mmCIF file with all atom_site columns, C-alpha atoms in Angstrom:
data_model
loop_
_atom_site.group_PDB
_atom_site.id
_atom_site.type_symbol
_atom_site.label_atom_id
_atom_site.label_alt_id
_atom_site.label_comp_id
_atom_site.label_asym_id
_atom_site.label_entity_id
_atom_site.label_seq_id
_atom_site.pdbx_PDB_ins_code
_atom_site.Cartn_x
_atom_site.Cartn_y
_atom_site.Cartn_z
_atom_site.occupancy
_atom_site.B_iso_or_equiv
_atom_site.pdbx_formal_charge
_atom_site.auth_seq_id
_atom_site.auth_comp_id
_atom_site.auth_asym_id
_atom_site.auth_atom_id
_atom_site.pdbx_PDB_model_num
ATOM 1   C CA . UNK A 1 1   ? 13.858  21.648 60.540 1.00 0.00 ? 1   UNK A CA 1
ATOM 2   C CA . UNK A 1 2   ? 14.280  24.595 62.295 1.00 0.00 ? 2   UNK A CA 1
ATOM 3   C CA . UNK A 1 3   ? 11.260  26.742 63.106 1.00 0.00 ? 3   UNK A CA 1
ATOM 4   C CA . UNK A 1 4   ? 12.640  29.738 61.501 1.00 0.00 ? 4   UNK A CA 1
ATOM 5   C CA . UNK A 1 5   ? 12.804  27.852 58.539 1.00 0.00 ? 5   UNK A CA 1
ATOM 6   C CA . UNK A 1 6   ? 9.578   26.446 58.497 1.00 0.00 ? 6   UNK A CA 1
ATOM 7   C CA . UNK A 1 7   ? 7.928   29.972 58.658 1.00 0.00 ? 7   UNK A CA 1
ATOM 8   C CA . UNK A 1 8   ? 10.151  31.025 55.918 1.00 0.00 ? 8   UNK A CA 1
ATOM 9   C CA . UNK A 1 9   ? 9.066   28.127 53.694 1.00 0.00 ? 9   UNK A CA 1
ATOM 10  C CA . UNK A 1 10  ? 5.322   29.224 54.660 1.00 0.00 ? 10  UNK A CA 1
ATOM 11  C CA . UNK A 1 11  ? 5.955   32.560 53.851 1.00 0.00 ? 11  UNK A CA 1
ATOM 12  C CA . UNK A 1 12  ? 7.421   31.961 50.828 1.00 0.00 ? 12  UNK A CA 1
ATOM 13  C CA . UNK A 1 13  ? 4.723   29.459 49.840 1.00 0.00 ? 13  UNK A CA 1
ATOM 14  C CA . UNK A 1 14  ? 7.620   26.975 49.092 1.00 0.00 ? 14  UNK A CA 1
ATOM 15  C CA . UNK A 1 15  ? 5.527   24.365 52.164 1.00 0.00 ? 15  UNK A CA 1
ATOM 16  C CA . UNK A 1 16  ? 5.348   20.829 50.723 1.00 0.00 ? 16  UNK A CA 1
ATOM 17  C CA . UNK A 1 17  ? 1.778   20.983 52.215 1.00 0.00 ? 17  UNK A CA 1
ATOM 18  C CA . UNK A 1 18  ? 0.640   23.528 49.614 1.00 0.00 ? 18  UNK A CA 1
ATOM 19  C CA . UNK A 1 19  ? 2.067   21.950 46.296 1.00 0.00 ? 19  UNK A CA 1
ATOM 20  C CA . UNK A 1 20  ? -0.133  20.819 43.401 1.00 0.00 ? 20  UNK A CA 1
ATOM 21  C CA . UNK A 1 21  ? -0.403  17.275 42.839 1.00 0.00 ? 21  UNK A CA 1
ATOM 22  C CA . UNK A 1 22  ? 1.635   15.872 39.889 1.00 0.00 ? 22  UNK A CA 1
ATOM 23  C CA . UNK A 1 23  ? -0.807  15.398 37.112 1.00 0.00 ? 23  UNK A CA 1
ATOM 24  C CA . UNK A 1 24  ? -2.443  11.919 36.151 1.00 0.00 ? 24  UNK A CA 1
ATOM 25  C CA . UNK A 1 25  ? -0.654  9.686  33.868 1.00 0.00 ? 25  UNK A CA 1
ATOM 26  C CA . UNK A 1 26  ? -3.001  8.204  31.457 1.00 0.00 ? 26  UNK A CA 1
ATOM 27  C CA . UNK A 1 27  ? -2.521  4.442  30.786 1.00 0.00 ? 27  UNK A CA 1
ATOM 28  C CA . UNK A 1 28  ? -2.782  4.427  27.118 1.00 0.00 ? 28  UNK A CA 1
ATOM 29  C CA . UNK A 1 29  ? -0.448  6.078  25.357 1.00 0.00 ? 29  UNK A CA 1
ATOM 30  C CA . UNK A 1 30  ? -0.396  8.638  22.185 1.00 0.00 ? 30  UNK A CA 1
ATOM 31  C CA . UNK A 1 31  ? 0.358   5.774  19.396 1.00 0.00 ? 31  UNK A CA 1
ATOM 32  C CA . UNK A 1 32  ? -2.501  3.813  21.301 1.00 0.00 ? 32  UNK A CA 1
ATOM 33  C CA . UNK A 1 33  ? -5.170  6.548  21.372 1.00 0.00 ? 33  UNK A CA 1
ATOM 34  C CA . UNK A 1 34  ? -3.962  7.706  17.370 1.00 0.00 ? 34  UNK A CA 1
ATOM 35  C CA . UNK A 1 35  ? -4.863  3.962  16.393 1.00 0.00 ? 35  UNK A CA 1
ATOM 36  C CA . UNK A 1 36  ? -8.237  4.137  18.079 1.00 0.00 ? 36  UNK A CA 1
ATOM 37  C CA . UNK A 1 37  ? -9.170  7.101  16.289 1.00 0.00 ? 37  UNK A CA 1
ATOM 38  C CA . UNK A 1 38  ? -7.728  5.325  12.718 1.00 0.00 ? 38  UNK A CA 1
ATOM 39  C CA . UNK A 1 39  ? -9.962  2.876  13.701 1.00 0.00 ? 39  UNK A CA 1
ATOM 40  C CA . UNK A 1 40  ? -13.283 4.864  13.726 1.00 0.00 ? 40  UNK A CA 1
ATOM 41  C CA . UNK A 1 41  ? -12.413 7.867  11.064 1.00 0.00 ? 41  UNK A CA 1
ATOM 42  C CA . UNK A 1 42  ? -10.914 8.592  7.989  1.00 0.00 ? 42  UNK A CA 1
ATOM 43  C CA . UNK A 1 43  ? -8.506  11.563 7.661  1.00 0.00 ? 43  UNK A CA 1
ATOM 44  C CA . UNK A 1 44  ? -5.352  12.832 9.717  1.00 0.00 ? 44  UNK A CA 1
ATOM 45  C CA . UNK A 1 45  ? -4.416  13.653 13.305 1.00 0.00 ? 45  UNK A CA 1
ATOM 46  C CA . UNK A 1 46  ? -3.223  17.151 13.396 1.00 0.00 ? 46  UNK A CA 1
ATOM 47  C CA . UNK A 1 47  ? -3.041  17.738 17.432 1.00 0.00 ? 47  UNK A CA 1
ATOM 48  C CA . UNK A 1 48  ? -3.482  15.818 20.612 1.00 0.00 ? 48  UNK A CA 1
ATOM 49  C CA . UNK A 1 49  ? -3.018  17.720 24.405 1.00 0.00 ? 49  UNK A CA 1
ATOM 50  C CA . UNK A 1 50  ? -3.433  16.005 27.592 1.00 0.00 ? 50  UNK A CA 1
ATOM 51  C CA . UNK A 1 51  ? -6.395  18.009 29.158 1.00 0.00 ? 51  UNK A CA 1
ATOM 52  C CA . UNK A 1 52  ? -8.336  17.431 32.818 1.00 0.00 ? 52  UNK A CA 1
ATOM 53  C CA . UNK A 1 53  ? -11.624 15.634 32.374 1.00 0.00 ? 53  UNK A CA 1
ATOM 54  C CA . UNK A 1 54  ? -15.106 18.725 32.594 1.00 0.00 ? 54  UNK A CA 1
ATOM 55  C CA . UNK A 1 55  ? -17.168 18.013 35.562 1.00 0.00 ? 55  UNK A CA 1
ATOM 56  C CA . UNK A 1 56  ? -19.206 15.393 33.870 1.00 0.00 ? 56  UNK A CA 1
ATOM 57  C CA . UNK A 1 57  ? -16.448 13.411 32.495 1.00 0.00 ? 57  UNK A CA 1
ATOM 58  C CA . UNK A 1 58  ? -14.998 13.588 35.851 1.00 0.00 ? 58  UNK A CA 1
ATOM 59  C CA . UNK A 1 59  ? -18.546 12.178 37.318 1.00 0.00 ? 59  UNK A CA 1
ATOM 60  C CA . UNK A 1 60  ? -18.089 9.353  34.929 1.00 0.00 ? 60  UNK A CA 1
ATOM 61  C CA . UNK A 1 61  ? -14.465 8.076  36.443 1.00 0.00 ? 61  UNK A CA 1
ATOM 62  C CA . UNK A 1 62  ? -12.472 9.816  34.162 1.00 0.00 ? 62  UNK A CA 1
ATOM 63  C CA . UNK A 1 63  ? -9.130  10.953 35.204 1.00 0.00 ? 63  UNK A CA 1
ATOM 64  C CA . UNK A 1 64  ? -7.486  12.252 32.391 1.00 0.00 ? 64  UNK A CA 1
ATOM 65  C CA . UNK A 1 65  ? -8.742  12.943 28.909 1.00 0.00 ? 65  UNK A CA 1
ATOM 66  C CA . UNK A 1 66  ? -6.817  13.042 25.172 1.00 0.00 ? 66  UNK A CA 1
ATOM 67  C CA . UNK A 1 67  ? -8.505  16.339 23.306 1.00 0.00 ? 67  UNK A CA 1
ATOM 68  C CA . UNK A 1 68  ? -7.436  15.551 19.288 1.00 0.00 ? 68  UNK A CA 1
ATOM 69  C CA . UNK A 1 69  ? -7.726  17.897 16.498 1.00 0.00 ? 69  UNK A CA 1
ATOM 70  C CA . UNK A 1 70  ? -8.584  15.767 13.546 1.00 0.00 ? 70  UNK A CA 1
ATOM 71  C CA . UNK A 1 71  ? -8.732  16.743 9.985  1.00 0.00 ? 71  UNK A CA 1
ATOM 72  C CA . UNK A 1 72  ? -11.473 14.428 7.823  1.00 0.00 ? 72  UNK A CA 1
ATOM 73  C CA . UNK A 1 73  ? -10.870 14.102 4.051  1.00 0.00 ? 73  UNK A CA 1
ATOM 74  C CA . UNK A 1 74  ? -13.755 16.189 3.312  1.00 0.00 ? 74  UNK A CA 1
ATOM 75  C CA . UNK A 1 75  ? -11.445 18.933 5.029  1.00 0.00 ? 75  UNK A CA 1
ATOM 76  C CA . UNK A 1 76  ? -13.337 19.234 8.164  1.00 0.00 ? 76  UNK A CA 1
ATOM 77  C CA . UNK A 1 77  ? -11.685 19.307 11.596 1.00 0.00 ? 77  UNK A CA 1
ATOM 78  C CA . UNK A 1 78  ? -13.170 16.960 14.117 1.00 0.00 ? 78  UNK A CA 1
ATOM 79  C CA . UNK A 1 79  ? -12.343 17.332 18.234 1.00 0.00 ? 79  UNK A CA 1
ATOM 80  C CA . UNK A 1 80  ? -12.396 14.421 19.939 1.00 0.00 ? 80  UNK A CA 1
ATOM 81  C CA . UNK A 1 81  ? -12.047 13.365 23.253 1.00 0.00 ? 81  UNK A CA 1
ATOM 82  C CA . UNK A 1 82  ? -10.899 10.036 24.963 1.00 0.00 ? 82  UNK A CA 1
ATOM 83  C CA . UNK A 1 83  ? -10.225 8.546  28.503 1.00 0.00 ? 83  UNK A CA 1
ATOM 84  C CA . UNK A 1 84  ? -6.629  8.279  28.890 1.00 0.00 ? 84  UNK A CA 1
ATOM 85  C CA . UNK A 1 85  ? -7.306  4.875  30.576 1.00 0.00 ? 85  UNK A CA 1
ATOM 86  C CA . UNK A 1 86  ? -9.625  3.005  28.533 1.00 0.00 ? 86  UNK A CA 1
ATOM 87  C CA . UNK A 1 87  ? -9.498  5.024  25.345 1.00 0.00 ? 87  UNK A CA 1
ATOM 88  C CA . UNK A 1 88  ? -13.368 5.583  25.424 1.00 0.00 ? 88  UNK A CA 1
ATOM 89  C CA . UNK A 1 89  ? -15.038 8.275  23.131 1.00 0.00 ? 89  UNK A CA 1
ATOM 90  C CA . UNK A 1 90  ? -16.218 10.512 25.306 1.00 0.00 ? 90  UNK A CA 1
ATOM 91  C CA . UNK A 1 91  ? -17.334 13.212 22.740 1.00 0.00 ? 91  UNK A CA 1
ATOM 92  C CA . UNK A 1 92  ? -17.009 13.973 18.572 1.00 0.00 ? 92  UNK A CA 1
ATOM 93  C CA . UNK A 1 93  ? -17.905 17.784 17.623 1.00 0.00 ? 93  UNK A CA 1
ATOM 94  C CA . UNK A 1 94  ? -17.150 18.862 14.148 1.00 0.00 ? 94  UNK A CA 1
ATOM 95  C CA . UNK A 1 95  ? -19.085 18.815 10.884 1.00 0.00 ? 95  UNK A CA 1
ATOM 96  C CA . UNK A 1 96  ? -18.041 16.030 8.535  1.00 0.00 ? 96  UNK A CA 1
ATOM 97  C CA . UNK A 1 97  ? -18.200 13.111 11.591 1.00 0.00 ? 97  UNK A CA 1
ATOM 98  C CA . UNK A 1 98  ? -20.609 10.888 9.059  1.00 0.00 ? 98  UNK A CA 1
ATOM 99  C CA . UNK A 1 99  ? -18.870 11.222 6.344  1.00 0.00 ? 99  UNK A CA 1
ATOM 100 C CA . UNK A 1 100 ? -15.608 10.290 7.980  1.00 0.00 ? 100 UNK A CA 1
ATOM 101 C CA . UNK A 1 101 ? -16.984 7.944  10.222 1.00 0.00 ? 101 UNK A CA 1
ATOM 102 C CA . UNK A 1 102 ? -15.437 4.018  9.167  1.00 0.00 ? 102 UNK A CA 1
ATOM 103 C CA . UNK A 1 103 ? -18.285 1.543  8.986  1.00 0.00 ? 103 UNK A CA 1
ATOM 104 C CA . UNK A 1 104 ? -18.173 -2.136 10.147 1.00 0.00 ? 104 UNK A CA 1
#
């Protein structure tokens, strides 16, 4: 490249240097975190986002995390949120997680 072009790309903040990694790519997918959730609690998935892991899930390994809004048949919402990777509960906050919660 020519050096005129390299301080162009710097100037314009267009360096390959200074771009954002691509985001992780968890290993489970959405139908494989939806039946985990099935699995532990009654009701309906309304919403699922890819979010970054807080600094304590982070601390824990986690790369990636699944936030879902779910809705309990008592008409509470739950939010829950899994490791991408493993599918792990990593937290439950909502009121209504007992009564929606699927015993063994």
């Amino acid at each position: 490249m020519r050096p005129y072009l390299i301080l162009f790309a710097v100037i314009l903040g267009a360096s390959p240097l200074a771009a954002d990694p691509p985001p992780p790519v968890p290993a489970l997918d959405l139908p494989e975190i939806a039946k985990s959730i099935a699995a532990r609690y009654r009701g309906r998935l309304m919403e699922v986002e890819l979010e970054e892991p807080d600094r304590e899930e982070r601390r824990m390994g986690t790369r990636v995390v699944y936030e879902a809004e779910y809705l309990t048949p008592g008409d509470n919402r739950l939010t829950l949120r899994l490791d991408g990777d493993t599918g792990a509960f990593l937290s439950v906050e909502g009121v209504g997680q007992t009564e929606a919660r699927i015993r063994k």
